[in-house]
C-alpha atoms as a printed R data frame, in Angstrom:
    type eleno elety resid chain resno       x       y       z
1   ATOM     1    CA   MET     A     1 -14.176 -49.519  -6.981
2   ATOM     2    CA   SER     A     2 -12.839 -46.459  -8.693
3   ATOM     3    CA   GLU     A     3 -10.601 -44.091  -5.879
4   ATOM     4    CA   VAL     A     4 -11.323 -40.729  -5.827
5   ATOM     5    CA   SER     A     5  -9.402 -38.309  -6.562
6   ATOM     6    CA   LYS     A     6  -7.579 -35.737  -4.661
7   ATOM     7    CA   ALA     A     7  -6.538 -33.016  -5.548
8   ATOM     8    CA   LEU     A     8  -2.811 -32.617  -5.877
9   ATOM     9    CA   PRO     A     9  -1.707 -29.025  -3.388
10  ATOM    10    CA   LEU     A    10  -0.286 -26.581  -4.949
11  ATOM    11    CA   PHE     A    11   2.856 -25.862  -2.683
12  ATOM    12    CA   ARG     A    12   3.357 -29.382  -2.393
13  ATOM    13    CA   LEU     A    13   4.575 -28.660  -6.316
14  ATOM    14    CA   PRO     A    14   8.609 -28.288  -6.554
15  ATOM    15    CA   THR     A    15  10.224 -24.110  -6.682
16  ATOM    16    CA   ILE     A    16  11.339 -25.019 -10.051
17  ATOM    17    CA   LEU     A    17   7.335 -26.398 -11.545
18  ATOM    18    CA   LEU     A    18   5.994 -23.561  -8.919
19  ATOM    19    CA   ARG     A    19   8.274 -20.306 -10.402
20  ATOM    20    CA   LYS     A    20   6.730 -21.839 -14.265
21  ATOM    21    CA   ILE     A    21   3.320 -22.097 -12.939
22  ATOM    22    CA   ASN     A    22   3.425 -18.583 -11.415
23  ATOM    23    CA   ARG     A    23   4.538 -16.812 -14.436
24  ATOM    24    CA   TYR     A    24   0.856 -17.906 -16.084
25  ATOM    25    CA   MET     A    25  -1.223 -16.248 -13.256
26  ATOM    26    CA   ASP     A    26  -2.230 -12.813 -13.085
27  ATOM    27    CA   LEU     A    27  -1.884 -10.521 -10.159
28  ATOM    28    CA   GLN     A    28  -5.174 -10.652  -8.366
29  ATOM    29    CA   GLU     A    29  -4.254 -14.561  -8.061
30  ATOM    30    CA   ILE     A    30  -1.275 -13.919  -6.982
31  ATOM    31    CA   LEU     A    31  -2.845 -11.887  -4.497
32  ATOM    32    CA   LEU     A    32  -5.418 -14.297  -3.189
33  ATOM    33    CA   ILE     A    33  -2.978 -16.866  -3.341
34  ATOM    34    CA   SER     A    34  -0.832 -15.161  -1.126
35  ATOM    35    CA   LEU     A    35  -4.005 -14.331   0.584
36  ATOM    36    CA   ALA     A    36  -4.611 -18.202   1.677
37  ATOM    37    CA   SER     A    37  -2.607 -18.754   4.537
38  ATOM    38    CA   LYS     A    38   0.716 -17.385   6.665
39  ATOM    39    CA   LYS     A    39   2.953 -19.949   5.305
40  ATOM    40    CA   SER     A    40   1.189 -18.897   1.576
41  ATOM    41    CA   ALA     A    41   2.086 -15.341   1.580
42  ATOM    42    CA   TYR     A    42   5.980 -16.000   2.641
43  ATOM    43    CA   ILE     A    43   6.159 -18.861  -0.266
44  ATOM    44    CA   MET     A    44   4.796 -16.316  -2.330
45  ATOM    45    CA   ARG     A    45   6.998 -14.604  -1.889
46  ATOM    46    CA   SER     A    46  10.244 -16.273  -2.685
47  ATOM    47    CA   LEU     A    47   8.597 -17.139  -5.931
48  ATOM    48    CA   LEU     A    48   8.584 -12.640  -7.269
49  ATOM    49    CA   PRO     A    49  11.003 -11.812  -9.238
50  ATOM    50    CA   LYS     A    50  12.410  -8.772  -5.856
51  ATOM    51    CA   ASN     A    51  11.795  -5.040  -6.267
52  ATOM    52    CA   CYS     A    52   9.428  -4.431  -9.062
53  ATOM    53    CA   PHE     A    53   6.099  -3.994  -7.016
54  ATOM    54    CA   THR     A    54   4.792  -0.616  -6.451
55  ATOM    55    CA   LEU     A    55   1.795   0.517  -4.530
56  ATOM    56    CA   SER     A    56  -0.278   3.864  -4.478
57  ATOM    57    CA   LEU     A    57  -3.166   4.749  -2.135
58  ATOM    58    CA   LEU     A    58  -5.418   7.103  -2.855
59  ATOM    59    CA   PHE     A    59  -7.585   8.459  -0.020
60  ATOM    60    CA   ILE     A    60 -10.024  11.854  -1.166
61  ATOM    61    CA   CYS     A    61 -14.310  12.867  -1.073
62  ATOM    62    CA   ASN     A    62 -13.840   9.962   2.056
63  ATOM    63    CA   HIS     A    63 -13.379   7.010  -0.990
64  ATOM    64    CA   SER     A    64 -10.144   5.565  -1.071
65  ATOM    65    CA   ASP     A    65  -8.727   3.019  -3.984
66  ATOM    66    CA   ILE     A    66  -6.024   1.262  -3.295
67  ATOM    67    CA   PHE     A    67  -3.062   0.167  -6.915
68  ATOM    68    CA   LEU     A    68  -0.533  -3.120  -6.412
69  ATOM    69    CA   GLY     A    69   1.456  -2.840 -10.030
70  ATOM    70    CA   SER     A    70   4.347  -3.936 -11.606
71  ATOM    71    CA   LYS     A    71   7.625  -3.426 -14.029
72  ATOM    72    CA   GLY     A    72   5.479  -4.347 -17.384
73  ATOM    73    CA   LEU     A    73   5.015  -7.724 -15.569
74  ATOM    74    CA   TRP     A    74   1.327  -8.258 -14.612
75  ATOM    75    CA   ASP     A    75  -1.453  -5.978 -14.979
76  ATOM    76    CA   ARG     A    76  -2.259  -3.862 -12.079
77  ATOM    77    CA   VAL     A    77  -4.183  -5.571  -9.130
78  ATOM    78    CA   LYS     A    78  -6.945  -3.368  -7.918
79  ATOM    79    CA   VAL     A    79  -7.700  -2.959  -4.615
80  ATOM    80    CA   SER     A    80 -12.005  -1.329  -3.574
81  ATOM    81    CA   GLY     A    81 -13.128   0.290  -0.741
82  ATOM    82    CA   GLN     A    82 -16.292   1.075   0.573
83  ATOM    83    CA   ASN     A    83 -17.858   2.481   4.077
84  ATOM    84    CA   VAL     A    84 -20.414   0.075   5.368
85  ATOM    85    CA   GLY     A    85 -22.625   1.650   8.064
86  ATOM    86    CA   ASP     A    86 -20.071   2.050  10.967
87  ATOM    87    CA   ARG     A    87 -17.572   0.327   9.025
88  ATOM    88    CA   PHE     A    88 -15.083   0.617   6.532
89  ATOM    89    CA   LYS     A    89 -13.988  -1.918   3.976
90  ATOM    90    CA   LEU     A    90 -10.917  -2.900   1.818
91  ATOM    91    CA   GLN     A    91 -11.889  -5.859  -0.468
92  ATOM    92    CA   VAL     A    92 -10.056  -7.525  -3.759
93  ATOM    93    CA   ALA     A    93 -11.751  -9.899  -5.793
94  ATOM    94    CA   GLN     A    94 -11.580 -12.272  -9.364
95  ATOM    95    CA   PRO     A    95 -13.622 -10.750 -11.416
96  ATOM    96    CA   SER     A    96 -16.146 -13.277 -11.501
97  ATOM    97    CA   GLY     A    97 -16.911 -12.746  -7.731
98  ATOM    98    CA   ASP     A    98 -16.497 -17.246  -7.104
99  ATOM    99    CA   VAL     A    99 -13.128 -15.186  -4.956
100 ATOM   100    CA   THR     A   100 -12.482 -12.747  -2.569
101 ATOM   101    CA   TYR     A   101 -10.355 -11.692   0.672
102 ATOM   102    CA   LEU     A   102 -12.211  -8.389   2.594
103 ATOM   103    CA   TRP     A   103 -10.191  -6.457   5.005
104 ATOM   104    CA   ALA     A   104 -12.216  -4.318   7.633
105 ATOM   105    CA   GLY     A   105 -13.049  -2.272  10.818
106 ATOM   106    CA   SER     A   106 -14.371  -0.426  12.563
107 ATOM   107    CA   TYR     A   107 -11.823   2.782  11.787
108 ATOM   108    CA   LEU     A   108 -10.457   3.174   7.796
109 ATOM   109    CA   GLU     A   109  -7.041   2.379   8.989
110 ATOM   110    CA   ASP     A   110  -7.685  -0.941   9.972
111 ATOM   111    CA   PRO     A   111  -7.331  -2.350   7.340
112 ATOM   112    CA   VAL     A   112  -5.369  -0.359   5.654
113 ATOM   113    CA   LYS     A   113  -2.863  -1.433   8.080
114 ATOM   114    CA   LEU     A   114  -3.848  -4.820   7.222
115 ATOM   115    CA   LEU     A   115  -3.485  -4.418   3.390
116 ATOM   116    CA   LEU     A   116   0.231  -2.582   4.135
117 ATOM   117    CA   SER     A   117   0.884  -5.626   6.594
118 ATOM   118    CA   HIS     A   118   0.782  -8.116   4.886
119 ATOM   119    CA   PHE     A   119   2.130  -6.389   0.990
120 ATOM   120    CA   ALA     A   120   4.788  -5.722   2.663
121 ATOM   121    CA   ILE     A   121   5.438  -8.805   3.893
122 ATOM   122    CA   VAL     A   122   4.647 -11.118   0.151
123 ATOM   123    CA   PHE     A   123   5.411  -7.522  -2.651
124 ATOM   124    CA   ASN     A   124   8.087  -5.285  -0.664
125 ATOM   125    CA   PRO     A   125   6.810  -2.237  -2.947
126 ATOM   126    CA   THR     A   126   7.979   1.788  -2.950
127 ATOM   127    CA   ILE     A   127   4.845   2.911  -1.803
128 ATOM   128    CA   SER     A   128   3.048   6.699  -4.172
129 ATOM   129    CA   ILE     A   129   0.681   7.793  -1.388
130 ATOM   130    CA   TYR     A   130  -1.858  11.056  -2.255
131 ATOM   131    CA   PHE     A   131  -4.064  12.034   1.769
132 ATOM   132    CA   GLY     A   132  -6.513  14.507   0.664
133 ATOM   133    CA   ASP     A   133  -8.208  17.117   2.429
134 ATOM   134    CA   THR     A   134 -10.701  14.618   4.237
135 ATOM   135    CA   CYS     A   135  -7.600  12.116   5.936
136 ATOM   136    CA   THR     A   136  -7.637  13.830   9.371
137 ATOM   137    CA   GLN     A   137  -3.613  14.502  11.336
138 ATOM   138    CA   ASN     A   138  -4.027  10.860  13.042
139 ATOM   139    CA   PHE     A   139  -5.302   8.937   9.936
140 ATOM   140    CA   VAL     A   140  -2.286  10.553   7.973
141 ATOM   141    CA   MET     A   141   0.636   9.798  10.571
142 ATOM   142    CA   ASP     A   142  -1.138   7.004  12.364
143 ATOM   143    CA   LEU     A   143  -0.081   5.447   8.482
144 ATOM   144    CA   LEU     A   144   3.013   7.608   7.850
145 ATOM   145    CA   LEU     A   145   4.078   5.628  11.983
146 ATOM   146    CA   HIS     A   146   2.962   1.997  10.573
147 ATOM   147    CA   LEU     A   147   4.684   2.241   7.616
148 ATOM   148    CA   LYS     A   148   8.122   3.721   9.127
149 ATOM   149    CA   GLN     A   149   7.685   0.266  10.869
150 ATOM   150    CA   LEU     A   150   6.915  -1.839   7.985
151 ATOM   151    CA   ASN     A   151  10.066  -0.608   6.057
152 ATOM   152    CA   ILE     A   152   8.150   0.442   2.790
153 ATOM   153    CA   LEU     A   153   9.568   2.661   0.381
154 ATOM   154    CA   MET     A   154   8.213   5.923   0.143
155 ATOM   155    CA   LYS     A   155   7.870   6.990  -3.713
156 ATOM   156    CA   ASP     A   156   6.063  10.132  -3.482
157 ATOM   157    CA   LEU     A   157   3.519  11.496  -1.297
158 ATOM   158    CA   THR     A   158   0.993  13.226  -1.212
159 ATOM   159    CA   LEU     A   159  -0.898  15.824   2.000
160 ATOM   160    CA   SER     A   160  -3.424  18.246   1.229
161 ATOM   161    CA   ARG     A   161  -5.572  20.031   2.139
162 ATOM   162    CA   PHE     A   162  -5.761  19.564   5.697
163 ATOM   163    CA   PHE     A   163  -4.073  21.398   9.043
164 ATOM   164    CA   ILE     A   164  -0.901  19.093  10.169
165 ATOM   165    CA   SER     A   165   0.780  19.917  13.654
166 ATOM   166    CA   PRO     A   166   4.511  22.529  13.755
167 ATOM   167    CA   GLU     A   167   5.399  19.265  15.194
168 ATOM   168    CA   ASN     A   168   4.277  16.466  12.720
169 ATOM   169    CA   TYR     A   169   4.739  18.888   9.044
170 ATOM   170    CA   LYS     A   170   8.509  18.844  10.796
171 ATOM   171    CA   TYR     A   171   8.797  15.626  10.440
172 ATOM   172    CA   VAL     A   172   7.366  14.769   7.350
173 ATOM   173    CA   LEU     A   173  10.615  16.728   5.733
174 ATOM   174    CA   ASP     A   174  12.734  14.652   8.085
175 ATOM   175    CA   GLU     A   175  11.987  11.904   8.320
176 ATOM   176    CA   TYR     A   176  10.698  11.939   3.950
177 ATOM   177    CA   ARG     A   177  14.161  14.819   2.246
178 ATOM   178    CA   GLU     A   178  14.870  11.671   0.133
179 ATOM   179    CA   VAL     A   179  11.681  11.098  -2.656
180 ATOM   180    CA   SER     A   180  10.577  11.659  -5.503
181 ATOM   181    CA   GLU     A   181   8.471  13.388  -5.055
182 ATOM   182    CA   LEU     A   182   7.004  15.819  -2.048
183 ATOM   183    CA   TYR     A   183   3.990  17.356  -2.570
184 ATOM   184    CA   LEU     A   184   2.724  19.985   0.703
185 ATOM   185    CA   PHE     A   185  -0.661  22.159   0.909
186 ATOM   186    CA   CYS     A   186  -1.895  21.270   4.046
187 ATOM   187    CA   GLU     A   187  -2.218  24.111   6.435
188 ATOM   188    CA   VAL     A   188   0.518  24.632   9.039
189 ATOM   189    CA   ALA     A   189   1.382  27.229  12.107
190 ATOM   190    CA   SER     A   190   2.229  31.227   9.837
191 ATOM   191    CA   ASN     A   191   4.900  31.408  11.569
192 ATOM   192    CA   PHE     A   192   6.371  27.483  11.187
193 ATOM   193    CA   GLU     A   193   9.748  27.841   9.968
194 ATOM   194    CA   TYR     A   194  12.276  25.148   9.105
195 ATOM   195    CA   ARG     A   195  15.632  25.106   7.641
196 ATOM   196    CA   ALA     A   196  16.379  22.452   4.948
197 ATOM   197    CA   GLY     A   197  20.480  20.850   4.973
198 ATOM   198    CA   PRO     A   198  22.035  19.868   2.044
199 ATOM   199    CA   ASP     A   199  20.930  16.052   2.905
200 ATOM   200    CA   PHE     A   200  16.851  17.096   1.588
201 ATOM   201    CA   ARG     A   201  17.398  15.299  -1.498
202 ATOM   202    CA   VAL     A   202  13.554  15.971  -2.817
203 ATOM   203    CA   ASP     A   203  13.443  15.569  -6.438
204 ATOM   204    CA   ASP     A   204   9.999  17.733  -7.652
205 ATOM   205    CA   PHE     A   205   9.443  19.271  -3.752
206 ATOM   206    CA   CYS     A   206   6.320  21.022  -3.888
207 ATOM   207    CA   VAL     A   207   4.129  22.993  -1.039
208 ATOM   208    CA   SER     A   208   0.757  25.949  -1.570
209 ATOM   209    CA   ASP     A   209   1.407  29.583  -0.748
210 ATOM   210    CA   GLY     A   210   2.081  30.461   2.407
211 ATOM   211    CA   HIS     A   211   4.211  27.715   4.094
């Protein structure tokens, strides 16, 4: 009587073999494997190169696009966002649709926070964000504070035409005074003043007229 062979669990392979196998995976496969469990997330993190991942988030016109990229090692991965009824969903899937992963929540910040927390653990990326004119102040500040807790390095930040309080406007200027690009086109009280110190070293800084 013949025996049925069992599949060899991937993570039981020696680390050297795992690193070699990892090179033949695309970034989407790496991401989906890392989402299998908390253990797989930490294992994939240990196998990946350091300081080579980027994350771009675009929130505009009730639409969200999130891109995970690397510095020339893999093609970038897109996480698609959609509003289904009263639920916000972010999804990554293989082209065949055989394997998918879904983040969902009643508010957009819920799935975005889950995604950011996972990406911080596995990829530790630098991040660029564009907050469009349909974003609310509460949504923006909630995500920025979450990013600070995750200790993710911000590279570029754009705030489009929505209202922001003087206190939060000052927070953004203080917190992101060393980013590469800082574009502030949001509305703030006309009497707002800010004195930038010598530690304000934004490479490309732009504000809209009247600020």
